[in-house]
Short mmCIF file of C-alpha atoms and ligand atoms in Angstrom, two decimals:
data_model
loop_
_atom_site.label_atom_id
_atom_site.label_comp_id
_atom_site.label_asym_id
_atom_site.label_seq_id
_atom_site.Cartn_x
_atom_site.Cartn_y
_atom_site.Cartn_z
CA MET A 21 108.61 75.33 132.21
CA ALA A 22 108.68 77.21 129.57
CA GLU A 23 111.93 77.93 127.77
CA PRO A 24 113.73 81.06 128.88
CA ILE A 25 113.35 83.79 126.76
CA VAL A 26 116.85 85.10 127.22
CA VAL A 27 119.61 82.94 127.92
CA THR A 28 123.68 84.43 127.48
CA GLU A 29 126.73 82.56 129.01
CA GLY A 30 130.37 84.68 129.47
CA LEU A 31 128.67 86.76 126.81
CA THR A 32 131.49 89.19 125.77
CA LYS A 33 132.04 92.42 123.55
CA ASP A 34 135.33 94.03 122.91
CA TYR A 35 135.76 97.62 120.51
CA HIS A 36 138.43 97.98 118.50
CA LEU A 37 140.09 101.21 118.02
CA GLY A 38 143.20 101.25 116.55
CA PRO A 39 145.23 100.09 118.31
CA HIS A 40 143.09 99.60 121.40
CA THR A 41 140.50 97.46 121.82
CA VAL A 42 137.40 98.57 124.79
CA HIS A 43 136.33 95.79 127.34
CA ALA A 44 132.48 96.85 126.97
CA LEU A 45 130.66 93.34 127.93
CA ARG A 46 133.75 91.14 130.56
CA GLY A 47 131.35 87.87 130.06
CA VAL A 48 127.65 88.27 131.25
CA SER A 49 125.76 85.35 132.60
CA VAL A 50 122.41 86.04 132.51
CA THR A 51 118.36 84.98 132.43
CA ILE A 52 115.93 85.88 131.56
CA GLU A 53 112.49 84.95 131.73
CA ARG A 54 109.47 85.34 129.60
CA GLY A 55 107.10 87.90 131.91
CA GLU A 56 109.68 89.22 133.62
CA PHE A 57 109.69 93.06 133.61
CA VAL A 58 114.06 94.08 134.19
CA ALA A 59 115.51 97.42 134.43
CA VAL A 60 119.09 97.13 133.32
CA MET A 61 121.19 100.10 135.69
CA GLY A 62 124.93 100.98 136.10
CA PRO A 63 126.53 104.35 134.53
CA SER A 64 127.55 105.27 131.95
CA GLY A 65 130.01 103.50 129.72
CA SER A 66 129.58 100.69 132.21
CA GLY A 67 128.12 98.57 129.24
CA LYS A 68 123.93 98.55 129.32
CA SER A 69 123.21 99.57 124.97
CA THR A 70 126.03 97.41 124.48
CA PHE A 71 124.15 94.33 126.17
CA MET A 72 120.77 95.58 124.66
CA ASN A 73 122.88 95.29 121.15
CA LEU A 74 123.90 93.04 122.12
CA LEU A 75 120.25 91.02 123.34
CA GLY A 76 118.33 92.57 120.44
CA CYS A 77 120.36 91.25 117.84
CA LEU A 78 121.12 94.66 116.73
CA ASP A 79 125.16 93.51 117.26
CA THR A 80 127.37 90.66 117.19
CA SER A 81 129.52 89.34 120.32
CA SER A 82 133.30 88.62 120.35
CA ALA A 83 132.36 85.92 122.58
CA GLY A 84 130.35 83.84 124.56
CA ARG A 85 126.29 82.41 124.51
CA TYR A 86 123.18 83.72 123.65
CA VAL A 87 121.25 81.49 122.58
CA LEU A 88 116.86 84.14 122.33
CA ASP A 89 113.19 82.51 122.31
CA GLY A 90 115.61 78.67 122.62
CA GLN A 91 117.54 79.49 118.81
CA ASP A 92 121.64 79.90 119.66
CA VAL A 93 121.52 83.30 117.73
CA ALA A 94 126.30 82.47 117.20
CA GLY A 95 126.94 82.50 113.71
CA LEU A 96 123.76 83.45 112.58
CA SER A 97 123.73 85.27 109.23
CA ALA A 98 123.19 88.73 109.48
CA ASP A 99 119.67 88.34 107.48
CA ASP A 100 118.93 85.44 109.48
CA LEU A 101 119.77 88.37 113.23
CA ALA A 102 117.58 90.33 110.65
CA ARG A 103 114.71 87.86 110.77
CA ILE A 104 115.01 86.96 114.45
CA ARG A 105 114.83 91.07 115.20
CA ASN A 106 112.31 91.25 113.68
CA ALA A 107 109.99 88.49 114.37
CA LYS A 108 110.81 88.36 118.25
CA ILE A 109 111.92 92.34 119.75
CA GLY A 110 110.74 95.32 119.81
CA PHE A 111 112.52 97.88 120.30
CA VAL A 112 111.64 101.25 121.88
CA PHE A 113 114.30 103.88 122.20
CA GLN A 114 115.27 107.45 123.78
CA GLN A 115 115.09 109.14 121.16
CA PHE A 116 111.44 108.22 119.83
CA ASN A 117 113.56 107.37 116.09
CA LEU A 118 110.46 107.78 114.69
CA LEU A 119 110.82 108.79 110.57
CA PRO A 120 110.21 113.06 110.71
CA ARG A 121 108.36 113.11 107.19
CA THR A 122 105.66 110.32 108.10
CA THR A 123 103.02 109.92 109.92
CA ALA A 124 102.50 107.93 113.05
CA LEU A 125 100.01 105.32 110.91
CA GLU A 126 102.68 104.88 108.47
CA ASN A 127 105.32 104.94 111.51
CA VAL A 128 103.44 102.03 113.55
CA GLU A 129 103.12 99.66 109.66
CA LEU A 130 106.59 100.28 109.79
CA PRO A 131 107.71 97.12 110.58
CA LEU A 132 105.06 95.21 108.79
CA LEU A 133 106.68 95.98 105.57
CA TYR A 134 109.31 93.59 105.77
CA GLY A 135 106.94 90.75 106.23
CA THR A 136 103.58 89.38 104.54
CA LEU A 137 101.11 90.17 105.34
CA PRO A 138 98.82 92.52 102.83
CA ALA A 139 98.76 95.96 102.37
CA ARG A 140 94.55 96.11 104.10
CA GLU A 141 95.82 93.56 107.21
CA ARG A 142 98.60 96.03 108.09
CA ARG A 143 96.86 98.85 107.95
CA THR A 144 94.24 97.41 110.23
CA ARG A 145 97.37 96.06 112.51
CA ALA A 146 98.65 99.05 112.67
CA GLN A 147 95.41 101.34 113.92
CA GLN A 148 94.95 98.72 116.41
CA ARG A 149 98.25 98.92 117.84
CA LEU A 150 98.44 103.25 118.10
CA ALA A 151 94.75 102.43 119.08
CA SER A 152 96.18 100.02 121.84
CA VAL A 153 98.21 103.45 123.03
CA GLY A 154 95.73 105.77 123.79
CA LEU A 155 96.70 107.45 119.94
CA ALA A 156 93.98 106.53 118.00
CA ASP A 157 92.93 110.18 117.09
CA ARG A 158 96.26 111.63 115.99
CA ALA A 159 96.91 108.53 113.53
CA GLY A 160 97.29 111.62 110.60
CA HIS A 161 99.79 113.57 112.53
CA HIS A 162 103.71 113.34 111.89
CA PRO A 163 106.09 113.36 115.23
CA SER A 164 106.59 117.14 115.02
CA GLN A 165 102.60 118.22 115.82
CA LEU A 166 102.95 115.76 118.45
CA SER A 167 103.91 115.86 121.94
CA GLY A 168 107.62 113.95 123.31
CA GLY A 169 104.96 111.41 125.14
CA GLN A 170 102.68 110.25 122.33
CA GLN A 171 105.80 110.66 120.25
CA GLN A 172 107.44 107.91 122.20
CA ARG A 173 103.62 105.55 122.95
CA VAL A 174 104.33 105.32 118.31
CA ALA A 175 107.28 104.31 119.43
CA ILE A 176 105.68 101.69 121.69
CA ALA A 177 103.12 101.29 119.65
CA ARG A 178 105.70 100.13 116.53
CA ALA A 179 107.55 98.01 118.97
CA LEU A 180 104.14 96.41 118.72
CA VAL A 181 103.15 96.11 116.16
CA ASN A 182 105.14 92.42 115.10
CA ASP A 183 103.38 91.09 118.25
CA PRO A 184 107.27 90.95 119.78
CA ALA A 185 108.11 87.90 123.06
CA MET A 186 109.87 90.83 124.18
CA ILE A 187 110.88 94.28 124.40
CA LEU A 188 113.74 96.07 124.55
CA ALA A 189 113.80 99.94 125.91
CA ASP A 190 117.29 101.90 125.90
CA GLU A 191 116.12 104.56 128.45
CA PRO A 192 112.47 105.73 126.78
CA THR A 193 112.14 108.41 128.94
CA GLY A 194 115.29 109.89 128.84
CA ASN A 195 113.61 112.70 126.67
CA LEU A 196 110.57 113.24 129.31
CA ASP A 197 109.41 114.57 132.04
CA THR A 198 108.61 113.28 134.96
CA ARG A 199 104.33 112.67 135.41
CA THR A 200 104.93 111.61 131.18
CA SER A 201 107.50 109.35 131.41
CA VAL A 202 105.26 107.29 134.50
CA GLU A 203 102.87 107.36 131.79
CA VAL A 204 105.17 105.61 129.38
CA LEU A 205 106.37 103.02 132.10
CA ALA A 206 102.22 103.27 132.99
CA LEU A 207 101.79 101.67 129.60
CA LEU A 208 104.92 99.14 130.31
CA GLN A 209 103.33 97.36 133.01
CA GLY A 210 100.23 97.06 131.98
CA LEU A 211 101.88 95.23 128.38
CA ASN A 212 103.54 93.23 130.74
CA ARG A 213 101.33 92.24 133.34
CA ALA A 214 99.48 91.04 129.45
CA GLY A 215 102.16 88.98 129.26
CA LEU A 216 105.12 90.59 127.44
CA THR A 217 108.83 91.12 129.18
CA ILE A 218 110.09 94.00 129.20
CA VAL A 219 114.34 94.66 129.26
CA LEU A 220 114.52 98.03 129.75
CA VAL A 221 117.81 100.85 130.03
CA THR A 222 118.26 102.86 132.03
CA HIS A 223 120.70 105.07 134.89
CA GLU A 224 117.98 106.19 136.65
CA PRO A 225 116.68 104.86 139.96
CA ASP A 226 113.75 106.17 140.29
CA ILE A 227 112.77 104.80 137.03
CA ALA A 228 114.02 101.66 138.00
CA THR A 229 111.35 101.60 140.68
CA TYR A 230 108.55 100.14 138.42
CA ALA A 231 110.70 97.38 137.01
CA SER A 232 110.65 93.88 139.29
CA ARG A 233 113.85 93.14 137.97
CA HIS A 234 117.25 94.74 137.86
CA LEU A 235 120.37 93.68 135.99
CA THR A 236 123.18 96.99 138.12
CA PHE A 237 126.07 96.44 135.07
CA ARG A 238 129.75 98.54 136.37
CA ASP A 239 132.71 98.12 133.79
CA GLY A 240 131.52 95.87 131.26
CA ARG A 241 130.39 93.30 133.93
CA LEU A 242 126.99 92.37 136.11
CA ARG A 243 127.49 93.19 139.22
CA ALA A 244 123.72 92.34 141.51
CA ASP A 245 120.91 91.18 139.76
CA GLU A 246 118.47 91.85 142.50
CA ARG A 247 114.91 90.41 142.28
CA VAL A 248 111.72 93.36 143.27
CA GLU A 249 108.73 92.65 145.87
CA ALA A 250 106.93 95.35 145.33
CA PRO A 251 107.67 97.58 142.16
CA VAL A 252 105.95 100.96 142.12
CA ASP A 253 103.25 100.72 140.20
CA ALA A 254 103.12 103.73 137.83
CA ALA A 255 98.89 103.65 137.58
CA VAL A 256 99.20 105.21 141.43
CA ALA A 257 101.81 106.45 140.32
CA LEU A 258 99.84 108.89 138.62
CA THR A 259 97.22 109.14 140.93
CA SER A 260 100.19 111.96 142.68
CA LEU A 261 101.41 112.85 140.08
CA PRO A 262 100.19 116.92 138.73
CA ARG A 263 99.75 117.03 135.15
CA GLU A 264 102.51 118.47 133.44
CA ASP A 265 100.68 121.30 130.61
CA GLU A 266 99.31 119.31 127.30
CA ASP A 267 101.59 120.95 125.20
CA ALA A 268 104.88 120.26 126.95
CA ALA A 269 107.16 117.56 125.31
P1 ADP B 326 125.69 102.56 129.09
O1 ADP B 326 125.25 102.43 127.78
O2 ADP B 326 126.05 101.80 129.92
O3 ADP B 326 126.66 104.07 129.34
P2 ADP B 326 127.56 101.90 127.22
O4 ADP B 326 127.61 100.21 126.96
O5 ADP B 326 127.42 101.93 125.30
O6 ADP B 326 127.09 102.31 128.11
O7 ADP B 326 129.94 101.78 126.84
C1 ADP B 326 130.38 100.71 127.16
C2 ADP B 326 131.65 100.95 126.88
O8 ADP B 326 132.09 101.18 125.50
C3 ADP B 326 131.90 101.97 125.85
O9 ADP B 326 133.63 101.98 127.86
C4 ADP B 326 131.28 103.10 125.22
O10 ADP B 326 132.61 103.79 125.48
C5 ADP B 326 132.58 101.90 125.35
N1 ADP B 326 131.56 101.60 123.30
C6 ADP B 326 130.85 101.90 123.08
N2 ADP B 326 130.49 101.41 122.12
C7 ADP B 326 130.93 101.31 121.67
C8 ADP B 326 131.73 101.69 119.63
N3 ADP B 326 130.80 101.53 119.05
N4 ADP B 326 133.38 101.46 119.08
C9 ADP B 326 134.71 101.80 121.05
N5 ADP B 326 133.77 101.78 121.65
C10 ADP B 326 132.04 101.45 122.32
MG1 MG B 327 124.05 103.80 127.37
#
């Protein structure tokens, strides 16, 4: 069997604020196999974002082990972490995090600028990814000229541009209306069916119904790990959701 994409053992994160210590993660052990669609759930402050930042090599743990795609990341230098992050992980955030005075196409191309692809191939690859999220005709638009749903699709195209092994999405639908949220979930489910591992952080139970596994955090601990027999199919759900005004964000 293929190696799991994620293995954590006793993953721990303390934040030191002057004399105080915040125990954000208190020893989380979990394995995520390739091709899973995992929802990370739990109330505000339960450690979801801390967990995701560690999985994404955006931060380092205080204790415990993390093996990403077969590689133990503990003890790696900041440069090595950045390299692994760029090669293996695509990030999607609630606030989209697009550069404002930059076109959709340039935003998608951005992660490739750290690599070795020639300019022409970078451009072609970015155009393909933008087309794959249905935005080929918006390549020259700036983020302010796009709806919220379109901006999030640009962010997803950007997350895909390096052919990552895993997508980490932290509350990706938090700023979107219901129908647009389900459209984004349909896109993520499509990518997942094509084999991509997805870890989606959400505090909304409705959003988690589209995932095939629920990890529930509370007070920095993993409280529940449940398989979902039949996740909701977002494409089907869309057929019974009214279409929102195209201009709405
Ligand atoms: P969630 O994403 O589930 O809302 P977080 O992982 O953001 O939770 O936070 C978990 C705990 O760690 C909270 O108590 C939060 O206040 C604390 N925390 C998160 N980030 C920091 C930080 N950079 N410095 C200090 N404390 C933090
Ligand atoms: Mg959070």
